[in-house]
CSV table of C-alpha atoms in Angstrom, one decimal:
chain,number,residue,atom,x,y,z
A,16,MET,CA,-13.1,-13.3,-14.2
A,17,VAL,CA,-12.6,-10.5,-16.7
A,18,ASP,CA,-10.6,-10.7,-19.9
A,19,GLN,CA,-8.5,-7.5,-19.8
A,20,SER,CA,-4.9,-8.3,-20.9
A,21,LEU,CA,-2.0,-6.7,-19.3
A,22,PRO,CA,0.2,-4.7,-21.7
A,23,THR,CA,3.3,-6.5,-23.0
A,24,ILE,CA,6.4,-4.5,-22.7
A,25,ASP,CA,9.3,-4.9,-25.1
A,26,TYR,CA,12.6,-5.2,-23.2
A,27,ARG,CA,14.4,-3.7,-26.1
A,28,SER,CA,12.4,-0.4,-26.0
A,29,VAL,CA,14.0,2.7,-24.6
A,30,HIS,CA,10.8,3.2,-22.7
A,31,ALA,CA,10.9,-0.2,-21.0
A,32,PRO,CA,12.1,1.0,-17.6
A,33,GLN,CA,9.3,3.5,-17.3
A,34,ALA,CA,6.7,1.1,-18.6
A,35,ILE,CA,7.7,-1.8,-16.3
A,36,ALA,CA,7.6,0.5,-13.2
A,37,HIS,CA,4.3,1.9,-14.2
A,38,SER,CA,2.7,-1.5,-14.7
A,39,LEU,CA,4.1,-2.8,-11.4
A,40,GLN,CA,2.7,0.3,-9.6
A,41,ASP,CA,-0.6,0.0,-11.3
A,42,SER,CA,-1.3,-3.7,-11.2
A,43,GLY,CA,1.6,-5.3,-9.4
A,44,PHE,CA,2.3,-7.3,-12.6
A,45,ALA,CA,4.2,-6.7,-15.9
A,46,ILE,CA,4.8,-8.9,-18.9
A,47,LEU,CA,8.2,-8.6,-20.6
A,48,SER,CA,8.8,-9.7,-24.2
A,49,HIS,CA,12.1,-10.1,-26.1
A,50,SER,CA,14.0,-10.5,-22.9
A,51,PRO,CA,17.6,-11.7,-22.9
A,52,ILE,CA,16.5,-15.1,-21.4
A,53,ASP,CA,17.3,-17.9,-23.7
A,54,HIS,CA,14.1,-19.5,-24.9
A,55,PRO,CA,15.5,-23.0,-25.8
A,56,LEU,CA,17.0,-23.0,-22.3
A,57,ILE,CA,13.5,-22.5,-20.8
A,58,GLU,CA,12.1,-25.3,-22.8
A,59,ARG,CA,15.0,-27.6,-21.9
A,60,THR,CA,14.4,-26.9,-18.2
A,61,TYR,CA,10.7,-27.6,-18.5
A,62,ARG,CA,11.5,-31.0,-20.1
A,63,ASP,CA,14.0,-31.9,-17.4
A,64,TRP,CA,11.6,-31.2,-14.6
A,65,LEU,CA,8.5,-32.8,-16.2
A,66,ALA,CA,10.6,-36.0,-16.4
A,67,PHE,CA,11.6,-35.6,-12.7
A,68,PHE,CA,8.0,-35.1,-11.5
A,69,LEU,CA,6.8,-38.1,-13.5
A,70,SER,CA,9.5,-40.3,-12.0
A,71,GLU,CA,9.2,-42.4,-8.9
A,72,ASP,CA,12.7,-41.3,-7.8
A,73,LYS,CA,11.4,-37.8,-6.7
A,74,VAL,CA,10.5,-39.1,-3.2
A,75,GLN,CA,14.2,-39.7,-2.5
A,76,TYR,CA,14.7,-35.9,-2.5
A,77,ARG,CA,12.1,-34.9,0.1
A,78,PHE,CA,12.8,-31.4,1.4
A,79,ASP,CA,14.8,-30.6,4.5
A,80,PRO,CA,12.6,-28.4,6.8
A,81,LYS,CA,15.7,-26.6,8.1
A,82,VAL,CA,16.8,-25.3,4.8
A,83,GLN,CA,13.6,-25.6,2.7
A,84,ALA,CA,15.5,-27.2,-0.2
A,85,GLY,CA,14.3,-30.3,-2.0
A,86,TYR,CA,11.1,-32.0,-3.1
A,87,PHE,CA,7.7,-31.0,-1.6
A,88,PRO,CA,5.0,-33.7,-2.2
A,89,LEU,CA,1.5,-33.0,-3.5
A,90,GLN,CA,-0.6,-30.9,-1.2
A,91,THR,CA,2.2,-29.8,1.1
A,92,GLU,CA,1.4,-26.1,1.0
A,93,THR,CA,-1.7,-24.3,2.1
A,94,ALA,CA,-2.2,-20.6,1.2
A,95,LYS,CA,-2.5,-18.1,4.0
A,96,GLY,CA,-6.1,-18.0,5.2
A,97,TYR,CA,-7.1,-21.3,3.6
A,98,THR,CA,-7.5,-24.8,5.1
A,99,THR,CA,-7.4,-26.9,1.9
A,100,PRO,CA,-3.9,-27.6,0.5
A,101,ASP,CA,-3.0,-26.6,-3.1
A,102,LEU,CA,-3.1,-29.2,-5.8
A,103,LYS,CA,0.6,-29.0,-6.6
A,104,GLU,CA,4.0,-30.5,-5.9
A,105,PHE,CA,7.3,-28.6,-6.2
A,106,PHE,CA,11.0,-28.6,-5.8
A,107,HIS,CA,13.0,-25.8,-4.1
A,108,ILE,CA,16.5,-24.8,-5.4
A,109,TYR,CA,18.8,-22.4,-3.6
A,110,GLU,CA,22.3,-21.5,-4.7
A,111,GLY,CA,24.8,-24.0,-3.3
A,112,HIS,CA,22.3,-26.9,-3.1
A,113,SER,CA,22.3,-29.9,-5.3
A,114,LEU,CA,20.0,-30.8,-8.1
A,115,PRO,CA,18.5,-34.3,-8.4
A,116,GLN,CA,20.9,-36.9,-9.9
A,117,GLY,CA,21.0,-36.8,-13.7
A,118,MET,CA,19.6,-33.3,-14.0
A,119,SER,CA,21.3,-31.2,-16.7
A,120,GLN,CA,23.0,-27.8,-16.2
A,121,ALA,CA,20.0,-26.1,-17.8
A,122,THR,CA,18.4,-25.4,-14.5
A,123,TRP,CA,21.4,-23.5,-13.1
A,124,ASP,CA,22.0,-21.7,-16.4
A,125,LEU,CA,18.4,-20.4,-16.3
A,126,PHE,CA,18.6,-19.5,-12.6
A,127,ASN,CA,21.6,-17.3,-13.4
A,128,GLN,CA,20.1,-15.7,-16.4
A,129,LEU,CA,16.9,-14.8,-14.5
A,130,ARG,CA,18.8,-13.5,-11.5
A,131,HIS,CA,20.9,-11.3,-13.8
A,132,LEU,CA,17.7,-9.9,-15.5
A,133,ALA,CA,16.2,-9.4,-12.0
A,134,THR,CA,19.2,-7.2,-11.0
A,135,GLU,CA,18.6,-5.0,-14.0
A,136,LEU,CA,14.8,-4.8,-13.4
A,137,LEU,CA,15.4,-3.8,-9.7
A,138,GLU,CA,17.7,-1.0,-11.0
A,139,TRP,CA,14.8,0.2,-13.2
A,140,ILE,CA,12.2,-0.1,-10.4
A,141,GLU,CA,14.3,2.0,-8.0
A,142,ALA,CA,15.2,4.6,-10.6
A,143,GLN,CA,11.5,5.2,-11.4
A,144,ALA,CA,10.4,5.5,-7.8
A,145,PRO,CA,9.7,9.1,-6.5
A,146,PRO,CA,12.5,10.7,-4.5
A,147,HIS,CA,10.7,10.3,-1.2
A,148,ILE,CA,10.2,6.6,-1.8
A,149,HIS,CA,13.7,6.1,-3.1
A,150,ALA,CA,15.2,7.8,-0.1
A,151,ASN,CA,13.7,5.3,2.3
A,152,PHE,CA,15.3,2.2,0.8
A,153,THR,CA,18.0,1.2,3.3
A,154,GLU,CA,20.3,0.2,0.4
A,155,PRO,CA,19.9,0.0,-3.4
A,156,LEU,CA,17.3,-2.7,-4.4
A,157,ASP,CA,19.7,-4.6,-6.6
A,158,ALA,CA,22.3,-4.6,-3.8
A,159,MET,CA,19.7,-6.2,-1.5
A,160,ILE,CA,19.8,-9.4,-3.6
A,161,ALA,CA,23.5,-9.4,-4.3
A,162,ASP,CA,25.2,-12.5,-2.8
A,163,SER,CA,21.8,-13.5,-1.3
A,164,LYS,CA,21.5,-17.2,-0.6
A,165,GLU,CA,17.8,-16.8,0.0
A,166,THR,CA,16.7,-16.3,-3.6
A,167,LEU,CA,14.5,-19.3,-4.5
A,168,PHE,CA,14.0,-21.1,-7.7
A,169,ARG,CA,10.7,-23.1,-7.4
A,170,LEU,CA,10.0,-25.8,-10.0
A,171,LEU,CA,6.2,-26.4,-9.8
A,172,HIS,CA,4.1,-29.3,-11.2
A,173,TYR,CA,0.4,-29.1,-11.2
A,174,PRO,CA,-0.7,-32.7,-12.0
A,175,PRO,CA,-3.7,-33.6,-14.2
A,176,LEU,CA,-6.8,-33.1,-12.0
A,177,PRO,CA,-8.4,-36.2,-10.5
A,178,ASP,CA,-12.0,-37.0,-11.2
A,179,THR,CA,-12.9,-36.1,-7.6
A,180,ILE,CA,-11.4,-32.9,-6.2
A,181,PRO,CA,-11.6,-32.0,-2.5
A,182,PRO,CA,-14.1,-29.2,-1.9
A,183,GLY,CA,-12.3,-25.8,-2.4
A,184,ALA,CA,-9.1,-27.3,-3.7
A,185,VAL,CA,-7.4,-25.4,-6.5
A,186,ARG,CA,-4.0,-25.5,-8.1
A,187,ALA,CA,-2.9,-22.5,-6.2
A,188,ALA,CA,-5.2,-20.6,-3.9
A,189,ALA,CA,-5.2,-16.8,-3.8
A,190,HIS,CA,-2.0,-15.5,-2.2
A,191,GLU,CA,0.7,-12.8,-2.5
A,192,ASP,CA,4.4,-13.5,-2.9
A,193,ILE,CA,6.7,-12.9,0.0
A,194,ASN,CA,9.9,-11.7,-1.7
A,195,LEU,CA,11.0,-8.4,-3.5
A,196,ILE,CA,10.1,-9.4,-7.1
A,197,THR,CA,9.3,-12.6,-8.9
A,198,LEU,CA,10.3,-13.5,-12.4
A,199,LEU,CA,8.2,-16.2,-14.1
A,200,PRO,CA,9.0,-17.6,-17.5
A,201,ALA,CA,5.6,-18.3,-19.2
A,202,ALA,CA,4.1,-21.5,-17.8
A,203,THR,CA,3.2,-24.5,-19.9
A,204,GLY,CA,-0.5,-23.9,-19.5
A,205,MET,CA,-3.1,-21.2,-18.6
A,206,GLY,CA,-4.6,-20.6,-15.2
A,207,LEU,CA,-2.7,-17.7,-13.6
A,208,GLU,CA,-5.1,-14.9,-12.6
A,209,LEU,CA,-4.6,-11.6,-10.6
A,210,LEU,CA,-7.0,-9.7,-8.5
A,211,ASP,CA,-7.3,-6.2,-9.9
A,212,SER,CA,-8.0,-2.9,-8.1
A,213,GLU,CA,-11.7,-3.3,-8.7
A,214,GLY,CA,-11.9,-6.7,-7.1
A,215,GLN,CA,-12.2,-8.6,-10.4
A,216,TRP,CA,-10.1,-11.6,-11.3
A,217,GLN,CA,-8.1,-11.0,-14.5
A,218,SER,CA,-6.4,-13.7,-16.5
A,219,VAL,CA,-2.6,-13.2,-17.0
A,220,THR,CA,-2.1,-14.2,-20.6
A,221,CYS,CA,1.3,-14.2,-22.3
A,222,ASP,CA,3.2,-15.9,-25.1
A,223,ARG,CA,5.8,-18.7,-24.6
A,224,GLY,CA,9.1,-17.0,-24.1
A,225,ASP,CA,7.6,-14.0,-22.3
A,226,ILE,CA,8.6,-13.3,-18.7
A,227,VAL,CA,6.0,-12.3,-16.1
A,228,VAL,CA,7.2,-10.0,-13.4
A,229,ASN,CA,5.3,-9.3,-10.2
A,230,VAL,CA,5.9,-7.4,-7.0
A,231,GLY,CA,6.2,-9.2,-3.7
A,232,ASP,CA,5.3,-8.1,-0.2
A,233,MET,CA,8.9,-7.2,0.7
A,234,LEU,CA,9.1,-4.6,-2.1
A,235,GLN,CA,5.6,-3.3,-1.1
A,236,LEU,CA,6.8,-2.9,2.5
A,237,ALA,CA,10.1,-1.3,1.5
A,238,SER,CA,8.4,1.1,-1.0
A,239,GLN,CA,5.7,2.0,1.5
A,240,GLY,CA,3.1,0.6,-0.8
A,241,PHE,CA,4.2,2.5,-3.9
A,242,TYR,CA,4.7,-0.8,-5.7
A,243,ARG,CA,1.8,-3.1,-5.3
A,244,SER,CA,2.0,-6.8,-4.1
A,245,THR,CA,-1.1,-8.2,-5.9
A,246,THR,CA,-3.1,-11.2,-4.9
A,247,HIS,CA,-3.0,-13.9,-7.5
A,248,ARG,CA,-4.0,-17.6,-8.0
A,249,VAL,CA,-3.8,-20.5,-10.4
A,250,VAL,CA,-7.3,-21.8,-11.1
A,251,ASN,CA,-8.4,-25.3,-12.1
A,252,PRO,CA,-8.8,-25.6,-15.9
A,253,ASP,CA,-11.8,-26.9,-17.8
A,254,GLY,CA,-12.0,-29.2,-20.8
A,255,PRO,CA,-9.0,-31.2,-22.0
A,256,ALA,CA,-6.6,-29.1,-20.0
A,257,ARG,CA,-7.9,-30.8,-16.9
A,258,HIS,CA,-6.1,-34.0,-18.0
A,259,GLN,CA,-2.7,-32.3,-18.7
A,260,SER,CA,0.2,-31.4,-16.4
A,261,ARG,CA,1.0,-27.7,-16.0
A,262,LEU,CA,4.5,-26.6,-15.1
A,263,SER,CA,5.8,-23.2,-14.0
A,264,MET,CA,9.1,-22.1,-12.5
A,265,PRO,CA,9.2,-18.7,-10.7
A,266,LEU,CA,12.4,-17.2,-9.4
A,267,PHE,CA,11.7,-15.5,-6.1
A,268,LEU,CA,14.3,-12.7,-5.5
A,269,HIS,CA,15.0,-12.5,-1.8
A,270,PRO,CA,17.2,-10.0,0.0
A,271,ARG,CA,20.0,-11.1,2.2
A,272,PRO,CA,18.6,-12.0,5.7
A,273,GLU,CA,20.1,-8.9,7.4
A,274,VAL,CA,18.6,-6.4,5.0
A,275,VAL,CA,16.3,-4.0,6.8
A,276,LEU,CA,13.0,-3.7,4.8
A,277,ALA,CA,11.4,-1.1,7.0
A,278,GLU,CA,11.9,0.2,10.5
A,279,GLY,CA,12.3,-2.8,12.9
A,280,LYS,CA,11.8,-5.4,10.2
A,281,THR,CA,14.5,-7.4,8.6
A,282,ALA,CA,14.1,-9.8,5.6
A,283,ARG,CA,14.9,-12.7,7.9
A,284,GLN,CA,12.1,-11.8,10.4
A,285,TYR,CA,9.6,-11.2,7.6
A,286,LEU,CA,10.3,-14.4,5.8
A,287,GLN,CA,10.0,-16.6,8.9
A,288,GLU,CA,6.6,-15.0,9.8
A,289,ARG,CA,5.3,-15.8,6.3
A,290,LEU,CA,6.6,-19.3,6.1
A,291,GLN,CA,4.9,-20.1,9.4
A,292,GLU,CA,1.6,-18.7,8.0
A,293,ILE,CA,1.7,-21.1,5.0
A,294,GLY,CA,2.8,-24.1,7.0
A,295,LEU,CA,6.3,-24.6,5.5
A,296,VAL,CA,8.0,-24.2,8.9
């Protein structure tokens, strides 16, 4: 693993659209500072979900395989190409589905703020694409996610590591995201790494309050590879951090199911293929 920090891009800068697009094309990732996302809202949401994951009531909300909403117990998901499940548990939220009883409005408020920011970022990403790439989008990128019920807010809990870990088990094995773009408020702990173009693992470091943005496979497909979907992982920590929970909450921006990403491939078809690969359907 190399220590080569990604540039942090100030949302308020007049050059932010170009800088975001360049970073996503170059590495598949970008770090956004001074975004319009309310920082206290992020912290409130983290507190709410830590309490949920530490409660015994969470098992009452086990996910429905038909709709993929609800609570996924520890070691439910296995990354594509791996046989050992990840050391994580999580809760899936889609628009129109209920939160656990007693959860505050903070989660939905954050969901909506992130989705609004994502719409703006997709406008930037499309505007910065070369004309021949732009011309192949079947509709504007921001329109692809408009009114989509597929956009997923995933609340993740990586529990303290046990004394004995199954061989090869990590918090999140190397994978790529399925969707168009992902917006990730800075997690509560380190561990996120990306695989750079030279085959080296690079730590993704950012400040609390920053937003990490990354390209998913659907955008890579729709942009003919102009924007890179980069392999990333969450590694097991050393030292005292091994005994601490880590939480993260990515918003995965998905197109409406009927959106054509590339010739002969709709968002619905692509999503089902990928969910089968990671064992969630």
